[in-house]
Short mmCIF file of C-alpha atoms and ligand atoms in Angstrom, two decimals:
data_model
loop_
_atom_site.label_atom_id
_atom_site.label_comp_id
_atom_site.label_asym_id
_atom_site.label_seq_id
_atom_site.Cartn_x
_atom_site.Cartn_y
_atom_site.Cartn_z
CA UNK V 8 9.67 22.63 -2.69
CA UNK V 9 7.06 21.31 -5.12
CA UNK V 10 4.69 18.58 -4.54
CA UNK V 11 1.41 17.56 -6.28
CA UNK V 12 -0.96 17.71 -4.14
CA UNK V 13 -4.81 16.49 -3.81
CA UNK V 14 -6.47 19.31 -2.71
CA UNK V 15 -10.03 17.91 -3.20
CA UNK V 16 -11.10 14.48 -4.73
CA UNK V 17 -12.26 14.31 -8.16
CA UNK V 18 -12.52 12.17 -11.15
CA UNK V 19 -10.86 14.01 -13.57
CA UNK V 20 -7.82 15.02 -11.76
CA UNK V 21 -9.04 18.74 -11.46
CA UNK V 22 -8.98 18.85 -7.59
CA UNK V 23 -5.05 17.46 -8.21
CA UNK V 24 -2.07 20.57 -8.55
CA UNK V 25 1.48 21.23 -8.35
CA UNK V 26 2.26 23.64 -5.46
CA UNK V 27 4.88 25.19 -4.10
CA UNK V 28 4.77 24.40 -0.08
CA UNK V 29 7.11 23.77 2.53
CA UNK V 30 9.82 20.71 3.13
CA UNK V 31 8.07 18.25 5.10
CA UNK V 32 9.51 18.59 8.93
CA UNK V 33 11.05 14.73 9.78
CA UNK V 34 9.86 13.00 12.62
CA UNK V 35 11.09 10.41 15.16
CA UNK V 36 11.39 7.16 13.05
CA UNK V 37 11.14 8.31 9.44
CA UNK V 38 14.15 9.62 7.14
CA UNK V 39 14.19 12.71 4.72
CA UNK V 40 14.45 11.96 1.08
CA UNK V 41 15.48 14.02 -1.89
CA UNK V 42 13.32 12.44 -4.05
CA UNK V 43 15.11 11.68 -7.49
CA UNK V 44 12.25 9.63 -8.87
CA UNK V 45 8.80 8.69 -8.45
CA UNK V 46 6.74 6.04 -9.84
CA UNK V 47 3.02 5.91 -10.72
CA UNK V 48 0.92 3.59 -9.13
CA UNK V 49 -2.58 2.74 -9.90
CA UNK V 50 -3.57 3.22 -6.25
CA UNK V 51 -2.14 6.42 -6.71
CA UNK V 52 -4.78 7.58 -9.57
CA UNK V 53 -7.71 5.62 -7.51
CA UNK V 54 -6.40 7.89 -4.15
CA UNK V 55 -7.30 11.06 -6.71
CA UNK V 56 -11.06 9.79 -6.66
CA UNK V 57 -11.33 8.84 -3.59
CA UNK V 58 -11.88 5.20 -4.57
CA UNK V 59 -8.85 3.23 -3.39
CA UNK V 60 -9.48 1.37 -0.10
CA UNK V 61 -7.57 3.34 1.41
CA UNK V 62 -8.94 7.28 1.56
CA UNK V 63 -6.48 9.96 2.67
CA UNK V 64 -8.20 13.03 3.77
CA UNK V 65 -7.33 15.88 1.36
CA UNK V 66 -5.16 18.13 0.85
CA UNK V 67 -2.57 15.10 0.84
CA UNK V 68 0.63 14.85 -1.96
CA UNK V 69 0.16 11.70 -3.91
CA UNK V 70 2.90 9.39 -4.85
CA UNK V 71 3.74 5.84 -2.92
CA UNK V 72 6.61 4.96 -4.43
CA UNK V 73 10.05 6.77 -5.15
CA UNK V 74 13.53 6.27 -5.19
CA UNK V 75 15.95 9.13 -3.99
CA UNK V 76 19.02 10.29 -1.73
CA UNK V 77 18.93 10.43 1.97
CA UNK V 78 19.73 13.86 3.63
CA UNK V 79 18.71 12.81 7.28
CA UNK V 80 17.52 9.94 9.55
CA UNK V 81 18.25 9.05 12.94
CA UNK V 82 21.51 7.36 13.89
CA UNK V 83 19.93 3.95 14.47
CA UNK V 84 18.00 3.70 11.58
CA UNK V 85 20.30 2.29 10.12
CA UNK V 86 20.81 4.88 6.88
CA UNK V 87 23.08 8.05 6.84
CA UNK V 88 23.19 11.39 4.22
CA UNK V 89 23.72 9.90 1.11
CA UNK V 90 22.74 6.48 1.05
CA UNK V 91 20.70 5.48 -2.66
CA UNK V 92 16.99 4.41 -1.11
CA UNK V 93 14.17 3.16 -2.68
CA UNK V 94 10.55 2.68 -0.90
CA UNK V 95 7.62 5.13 -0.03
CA UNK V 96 4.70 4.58 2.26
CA UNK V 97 0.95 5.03 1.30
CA UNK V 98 1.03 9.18 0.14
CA UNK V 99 4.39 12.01 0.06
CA UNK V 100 6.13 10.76 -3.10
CA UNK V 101 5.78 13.08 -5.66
CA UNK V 102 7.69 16.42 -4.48
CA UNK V 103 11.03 17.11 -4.02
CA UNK V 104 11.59 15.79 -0.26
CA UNK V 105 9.57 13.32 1.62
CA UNK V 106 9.57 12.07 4.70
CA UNK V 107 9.02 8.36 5.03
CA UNK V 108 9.29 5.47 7.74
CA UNK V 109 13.10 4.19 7.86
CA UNK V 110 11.10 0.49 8.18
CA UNK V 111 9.87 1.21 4.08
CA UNK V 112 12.48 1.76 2.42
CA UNK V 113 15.79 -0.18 1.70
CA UNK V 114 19.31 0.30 -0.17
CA UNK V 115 18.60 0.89 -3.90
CA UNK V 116 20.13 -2.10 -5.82
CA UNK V 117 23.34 -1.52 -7.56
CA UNK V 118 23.42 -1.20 -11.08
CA UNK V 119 19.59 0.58 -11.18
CA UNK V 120 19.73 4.34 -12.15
CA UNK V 121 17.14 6.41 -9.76
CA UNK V 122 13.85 5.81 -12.36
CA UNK V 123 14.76 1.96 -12.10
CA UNK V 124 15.05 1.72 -8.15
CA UNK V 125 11.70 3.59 -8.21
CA UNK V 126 9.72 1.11 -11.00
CA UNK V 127 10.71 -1.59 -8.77
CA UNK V 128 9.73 -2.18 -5.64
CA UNK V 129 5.77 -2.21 -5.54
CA UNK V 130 5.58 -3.79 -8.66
CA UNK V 131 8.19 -6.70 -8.15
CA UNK V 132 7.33 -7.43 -4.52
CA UNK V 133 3.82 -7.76 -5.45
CA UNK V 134 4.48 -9.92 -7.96
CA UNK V 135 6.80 -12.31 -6.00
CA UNK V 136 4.23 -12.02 -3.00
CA UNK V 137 1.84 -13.46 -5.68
CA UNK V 138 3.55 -15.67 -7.93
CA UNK V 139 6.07 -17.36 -5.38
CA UNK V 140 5.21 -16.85 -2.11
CA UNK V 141 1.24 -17.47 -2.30
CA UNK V 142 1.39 -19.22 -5.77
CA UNK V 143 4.36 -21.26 -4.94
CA UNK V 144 5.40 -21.54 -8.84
CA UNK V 145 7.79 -23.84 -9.98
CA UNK V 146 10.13 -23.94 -13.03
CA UNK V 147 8.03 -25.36 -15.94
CA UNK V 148 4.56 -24.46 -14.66
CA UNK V 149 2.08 -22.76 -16.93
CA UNK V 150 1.57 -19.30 -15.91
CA UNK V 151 -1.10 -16.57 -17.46
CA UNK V 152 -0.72 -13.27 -16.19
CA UNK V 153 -3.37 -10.43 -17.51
CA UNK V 154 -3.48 -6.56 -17.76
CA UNK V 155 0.05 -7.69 -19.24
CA UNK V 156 1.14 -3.75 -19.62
CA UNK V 157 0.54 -2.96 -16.59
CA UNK V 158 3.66 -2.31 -13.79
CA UNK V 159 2.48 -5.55 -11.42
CA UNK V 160 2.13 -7.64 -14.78
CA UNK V 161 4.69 -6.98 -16.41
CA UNK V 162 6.74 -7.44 -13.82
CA UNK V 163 5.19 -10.59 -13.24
CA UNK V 164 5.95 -11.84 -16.55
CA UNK V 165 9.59 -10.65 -15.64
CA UNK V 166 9.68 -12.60 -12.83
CA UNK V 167 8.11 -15.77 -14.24
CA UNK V 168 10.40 -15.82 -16.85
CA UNK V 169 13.60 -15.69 -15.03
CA UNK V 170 12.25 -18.27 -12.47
CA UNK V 171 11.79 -20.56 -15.42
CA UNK V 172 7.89 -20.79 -15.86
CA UNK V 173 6.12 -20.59 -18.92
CA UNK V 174 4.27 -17.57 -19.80
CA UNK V 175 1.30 -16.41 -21.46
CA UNK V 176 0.66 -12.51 -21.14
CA UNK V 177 -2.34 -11.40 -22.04
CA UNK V 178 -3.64 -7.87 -22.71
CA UNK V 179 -6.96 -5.88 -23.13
CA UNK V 180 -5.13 -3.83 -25.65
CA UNK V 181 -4.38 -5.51 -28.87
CA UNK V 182 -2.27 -3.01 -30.29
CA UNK V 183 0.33 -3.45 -27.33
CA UNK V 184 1.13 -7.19 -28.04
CA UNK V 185 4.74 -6.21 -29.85
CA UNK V 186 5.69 -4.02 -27.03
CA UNK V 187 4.80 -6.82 -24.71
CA UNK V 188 6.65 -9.08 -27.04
CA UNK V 189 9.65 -7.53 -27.49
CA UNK V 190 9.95 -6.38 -23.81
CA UNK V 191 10.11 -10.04 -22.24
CA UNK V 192 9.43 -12.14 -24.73
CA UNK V 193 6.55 -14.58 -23.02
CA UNK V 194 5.89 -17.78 -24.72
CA UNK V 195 2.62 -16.51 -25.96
CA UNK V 196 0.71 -12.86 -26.07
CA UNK V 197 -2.98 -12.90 -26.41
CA UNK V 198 -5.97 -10.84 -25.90
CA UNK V 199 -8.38 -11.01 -23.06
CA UNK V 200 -11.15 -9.45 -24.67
CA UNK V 201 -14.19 -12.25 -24.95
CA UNK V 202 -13.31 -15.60 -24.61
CA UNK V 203 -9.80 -16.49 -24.29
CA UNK V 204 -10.05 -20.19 -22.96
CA UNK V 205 -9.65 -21.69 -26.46
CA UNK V 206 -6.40 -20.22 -27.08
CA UNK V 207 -5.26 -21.26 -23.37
CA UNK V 208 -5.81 -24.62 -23.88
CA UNK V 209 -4.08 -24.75 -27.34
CA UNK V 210 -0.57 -23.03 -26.01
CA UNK V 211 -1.28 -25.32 -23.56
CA UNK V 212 -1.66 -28.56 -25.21
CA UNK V 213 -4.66 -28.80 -23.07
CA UNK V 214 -2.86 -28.35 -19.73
CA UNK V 215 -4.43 -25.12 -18.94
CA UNK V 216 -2.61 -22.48 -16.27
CA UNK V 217 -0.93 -23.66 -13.20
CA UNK V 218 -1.45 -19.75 -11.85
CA UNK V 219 -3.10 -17.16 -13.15
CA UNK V 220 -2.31 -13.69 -12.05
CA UNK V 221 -5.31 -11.27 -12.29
CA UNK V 222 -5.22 -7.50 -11.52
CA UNK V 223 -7.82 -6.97 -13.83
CA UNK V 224 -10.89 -8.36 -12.12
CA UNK V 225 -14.75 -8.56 -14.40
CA UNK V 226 -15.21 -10.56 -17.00
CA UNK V 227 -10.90 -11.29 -17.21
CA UNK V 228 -11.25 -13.05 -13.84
CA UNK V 229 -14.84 -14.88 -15.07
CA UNK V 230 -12.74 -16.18 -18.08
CA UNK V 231 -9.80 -17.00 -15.86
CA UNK V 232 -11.82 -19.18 -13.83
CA UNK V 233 -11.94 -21.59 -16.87
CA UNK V 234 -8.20 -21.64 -17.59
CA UNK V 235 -7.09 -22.77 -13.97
CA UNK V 236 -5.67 -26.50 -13.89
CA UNK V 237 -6.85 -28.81 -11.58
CA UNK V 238 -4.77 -28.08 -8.47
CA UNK V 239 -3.70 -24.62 -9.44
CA UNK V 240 -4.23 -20.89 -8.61
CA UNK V 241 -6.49 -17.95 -9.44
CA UNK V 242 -4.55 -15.22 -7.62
CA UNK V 243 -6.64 -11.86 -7.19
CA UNK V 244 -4.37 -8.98 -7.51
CA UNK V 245 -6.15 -5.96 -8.26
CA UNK V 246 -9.32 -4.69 -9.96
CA UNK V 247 -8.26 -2.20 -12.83
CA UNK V 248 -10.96 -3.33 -14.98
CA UNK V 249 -13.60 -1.61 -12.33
CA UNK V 250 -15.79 -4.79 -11.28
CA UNK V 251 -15.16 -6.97 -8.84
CA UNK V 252 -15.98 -10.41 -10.19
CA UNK V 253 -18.12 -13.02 -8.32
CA UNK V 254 -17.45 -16.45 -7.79
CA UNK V 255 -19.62 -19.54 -7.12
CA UNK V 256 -18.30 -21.79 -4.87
CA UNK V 257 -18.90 -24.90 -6.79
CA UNK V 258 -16.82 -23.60 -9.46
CA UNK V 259 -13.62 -24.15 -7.71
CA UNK V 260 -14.89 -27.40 -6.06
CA UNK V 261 -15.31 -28.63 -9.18
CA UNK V 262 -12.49 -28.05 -10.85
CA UNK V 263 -10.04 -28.01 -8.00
CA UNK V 264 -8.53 -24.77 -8.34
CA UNK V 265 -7.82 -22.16 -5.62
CA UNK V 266 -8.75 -18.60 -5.36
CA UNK V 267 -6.22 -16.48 -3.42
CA UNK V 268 -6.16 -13.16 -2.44
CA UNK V 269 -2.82 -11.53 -2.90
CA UNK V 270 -2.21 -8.55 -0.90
CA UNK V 271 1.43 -7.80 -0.84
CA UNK V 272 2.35 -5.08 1.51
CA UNK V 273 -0.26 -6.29 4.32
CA UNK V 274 1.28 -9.96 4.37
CA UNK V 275 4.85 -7.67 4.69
CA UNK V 276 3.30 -5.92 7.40
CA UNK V 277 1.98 -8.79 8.75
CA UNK V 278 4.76 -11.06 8.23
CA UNK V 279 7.71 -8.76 8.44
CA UNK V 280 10.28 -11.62 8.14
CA UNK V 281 8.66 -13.07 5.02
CA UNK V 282 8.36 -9.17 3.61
CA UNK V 283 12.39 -8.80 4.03
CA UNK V 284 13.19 -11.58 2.72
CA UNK V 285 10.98 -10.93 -0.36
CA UNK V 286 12.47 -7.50 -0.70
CA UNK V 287 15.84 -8.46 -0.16
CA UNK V 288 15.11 -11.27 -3.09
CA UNK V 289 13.96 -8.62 -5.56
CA UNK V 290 17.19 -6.57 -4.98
CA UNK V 291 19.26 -9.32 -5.23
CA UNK V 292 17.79 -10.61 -9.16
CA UNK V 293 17.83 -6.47 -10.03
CA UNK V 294 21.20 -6.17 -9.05
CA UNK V 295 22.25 -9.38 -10.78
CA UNK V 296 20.31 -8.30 -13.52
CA UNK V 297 18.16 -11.01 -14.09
CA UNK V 298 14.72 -9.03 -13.56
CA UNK V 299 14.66 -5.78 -14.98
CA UNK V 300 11.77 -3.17 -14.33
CA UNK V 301 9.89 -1.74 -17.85
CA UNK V 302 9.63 1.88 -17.77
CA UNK V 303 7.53 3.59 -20.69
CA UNK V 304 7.91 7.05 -19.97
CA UNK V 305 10.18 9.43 -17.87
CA UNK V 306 8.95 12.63 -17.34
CA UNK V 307 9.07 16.14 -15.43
CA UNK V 308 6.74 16.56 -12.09
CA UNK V 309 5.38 19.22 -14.00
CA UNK V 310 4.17 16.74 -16.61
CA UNK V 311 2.44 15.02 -14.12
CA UNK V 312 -1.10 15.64 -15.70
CA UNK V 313 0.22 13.86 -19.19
CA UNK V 314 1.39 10.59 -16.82
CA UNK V 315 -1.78 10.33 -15.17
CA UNK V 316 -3.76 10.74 -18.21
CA UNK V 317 -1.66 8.13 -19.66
CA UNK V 318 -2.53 5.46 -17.43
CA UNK V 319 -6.34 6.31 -16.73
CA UNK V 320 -6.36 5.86 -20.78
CA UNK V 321 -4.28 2.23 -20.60
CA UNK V 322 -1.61 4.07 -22.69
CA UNK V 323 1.28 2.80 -20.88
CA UNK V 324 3.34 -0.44 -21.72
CA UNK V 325 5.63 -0.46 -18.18
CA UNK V 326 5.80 2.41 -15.41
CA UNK V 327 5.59 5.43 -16.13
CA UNK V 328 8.26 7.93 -13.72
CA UNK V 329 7.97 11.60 -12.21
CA UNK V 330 11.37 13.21 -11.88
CA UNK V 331 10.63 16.23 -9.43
CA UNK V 332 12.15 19.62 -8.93
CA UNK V 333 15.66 19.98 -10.71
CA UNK V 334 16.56 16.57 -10.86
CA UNK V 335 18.14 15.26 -13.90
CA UNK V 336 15.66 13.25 -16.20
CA UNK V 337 17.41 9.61 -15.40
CA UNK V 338 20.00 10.62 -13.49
N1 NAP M 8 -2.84 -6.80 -4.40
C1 NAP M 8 -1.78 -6.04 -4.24
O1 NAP M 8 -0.99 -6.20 -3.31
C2 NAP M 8 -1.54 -4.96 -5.24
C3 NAP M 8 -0.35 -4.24 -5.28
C4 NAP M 8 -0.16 -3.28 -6.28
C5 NAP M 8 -1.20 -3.05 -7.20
N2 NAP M 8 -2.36 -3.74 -7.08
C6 NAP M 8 -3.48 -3.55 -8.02
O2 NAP M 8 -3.10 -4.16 -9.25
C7 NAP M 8 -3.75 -3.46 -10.31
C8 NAP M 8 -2.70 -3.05 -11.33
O3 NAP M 8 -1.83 -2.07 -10.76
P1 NAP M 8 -0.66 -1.43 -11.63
O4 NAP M 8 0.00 -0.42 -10.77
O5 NAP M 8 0.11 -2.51 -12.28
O6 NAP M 8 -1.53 -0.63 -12.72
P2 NAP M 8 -1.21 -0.30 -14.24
O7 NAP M 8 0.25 -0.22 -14.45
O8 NAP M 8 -2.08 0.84 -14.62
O9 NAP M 8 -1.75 -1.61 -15.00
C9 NAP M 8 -3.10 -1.93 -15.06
C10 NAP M 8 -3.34 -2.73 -16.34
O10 NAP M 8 -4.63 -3.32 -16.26
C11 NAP M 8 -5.19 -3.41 -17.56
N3 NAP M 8 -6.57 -2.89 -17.54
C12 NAP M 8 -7.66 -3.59 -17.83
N4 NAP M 8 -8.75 -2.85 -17.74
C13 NAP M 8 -8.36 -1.63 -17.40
C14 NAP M 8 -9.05 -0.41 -17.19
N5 NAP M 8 -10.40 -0.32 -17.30
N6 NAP M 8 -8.33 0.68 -16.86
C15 NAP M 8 -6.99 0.60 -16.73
N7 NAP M 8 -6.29 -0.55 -16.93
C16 NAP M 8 -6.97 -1.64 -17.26
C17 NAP M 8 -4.28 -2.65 -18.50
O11 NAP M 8 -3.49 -3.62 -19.19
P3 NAP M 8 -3.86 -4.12 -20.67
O12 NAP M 8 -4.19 -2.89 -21.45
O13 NAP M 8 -2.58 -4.79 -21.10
O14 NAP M 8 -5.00 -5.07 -20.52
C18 NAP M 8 -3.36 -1.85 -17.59
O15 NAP M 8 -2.07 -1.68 -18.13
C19 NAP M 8 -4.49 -2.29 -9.68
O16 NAP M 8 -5.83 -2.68 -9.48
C20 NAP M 8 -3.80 -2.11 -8.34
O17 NAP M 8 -4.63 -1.52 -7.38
C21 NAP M 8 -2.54 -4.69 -6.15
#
């Protein structure tokens, strides 16, 4: 089968290939997958560097995330041949079978094609973890959510929306604010770039942001800390900017905001009945229809240089998807 591999780390993707290798042999616990569609995560770029925390030794095959067909599992695990899954585990995604733990992956929602189930689940979960389940948001609450092209964003924005908050997205990329418009339609779009309070407090006649949802980190988060309301959230997500901001304590003293670390699939982990029923929630607004994953891009395994490109240069607006092997693009 293929599979892109890592065969050494390296910031420019050169120690990355597709190879042809054998069908990973299923153990005890886990289920074989035909893979039908794998999404790009930006863990998955940071794993090719060596800088996401955490470090596979290579050669490993990348991909964390995919949806697929099930052609074996063991009788108790509660999925036979055939079954539409969606899931992954930390590495194994991107080839044409993987092997993955029968306790990560779940029924693909009905109604969502293959590339939908697999744009999905990290991103939505994610955002729920953060926006509901640690941010506890409530219709009507201001909510700013940055990197707004990204997969967790934009999902968040997704997910805001159809829980009945009010939305400002905002992106480093100026040129992306139409897609980002016309995608979900947030109340506001604006750019993160500099100083972004002032426009904050106008679209907020003053009120500021209930939550803010940062995966960008740097000076974003540094801003951030001067849009939070008094009795809201700063919710840490992710670092895609490359610095990890710091905070003086007296800052959130002051103005009574929280800062809370969101870090979905450990709190599933570690909470495995709170992780269900966050899963279970996502599938059940997907298959209603109500949240609907953004997908920029659907292309061939064999592309798979072009898609990581893409988001190392902030390209993307939405996931971008790997179809492996002979797979129909979208099927
Ligand atoms: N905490 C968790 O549980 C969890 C789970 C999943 C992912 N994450 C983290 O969340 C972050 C986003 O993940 P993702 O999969 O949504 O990634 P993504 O699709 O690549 O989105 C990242 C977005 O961040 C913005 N950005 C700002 N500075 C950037 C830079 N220097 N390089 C690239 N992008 C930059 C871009 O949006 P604009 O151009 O619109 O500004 C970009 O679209 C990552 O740090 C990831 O590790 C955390």
């Amino acid at each position: 089968m293929q599979a892109l591999q890592v065969t050494s780390l390296s910031d420019d993707l050169s120690g990355c290939q597709l190879v042809e290798t054998v069908i990973p042999e299923r153990q005890s616990g886990q289920v074989l997958v035909r893979v039908h569609a794998a999404s790009l995560n930006f863990p998955d770029l940071l794993m090719t560097r060596g800088k996401y925390q955490f470090k596979p030794e290579p050669p490993f095959t990348s991909g964390m995330e995919l949806a697929g067909e099930v052609i074996d599992a063991d009788s108790e695990s509660g999925f036979k041949a055939g079954d539409r899954v969606m899931g992954g585990a930390k590495t194994g995604a991107m080839a044409e079978y993987a092997c993955v733990p029968a306790r990560n992956l779940r029924l693909a929602p009905e109604g969502l094609d293959y590339p939908q189930a697999a744009a999905l689940g990290a991103a939505y979960t994610t955002a729920y973890t953060a926006l509901v389940e640690l941010g506890g948001l409530q219709p009507g609450q201001w909510v700013l959510v940055h990197g707004a092209s990204g997969g967790v964003a934009l999902a968040a924005v997704d997910l805001a929306k159809t829980l009945g908050a009010k939305i400002i997205a905002a992106t480093g990329s100026a040129d992306k604010i139409d897609r980002i418009n016309a995608l979900y339609a947030p109340d506001a779009v604006i750019e993160s770039n500099g100083r972004f309070r002032e426009q904050v407090t106008e679209i907020t006649g003053g009120e500021l942001c209930d939550l803010v949802c940062d995966p960008v980190g740097g000076d974003v988060f540094d801003e951030s800390t001067r849009c939070v309301a008094f009795g809201g959230k700063l919710l840490v997500v992710g670092f895609a900017g490359g610095r990890i901001a710091d905070i003086a304590t007296n800052i959130p003293l002051i103005k009574g905001f929280s800062v809370v670390g969101v870090r979905a699939g450990e709190y599933a982990r570690r909470f495995p009945d709170r992780g269900a029923r966050i899963a279970a929630e996502v599938s059940r607004m997907a298959s209603a229809g109500t949240i609907r994953p953004a997908i920029d891009r659907i292309v061939p395994l064999s592309e798979w240089r072009s898609a990581f490109a893409a988001m190392d240069d902030r390209e993307l607006v939405g996931k971008v998807i790997l179809i492996p092997g002979d797979s129909e693009l979208g099927d």
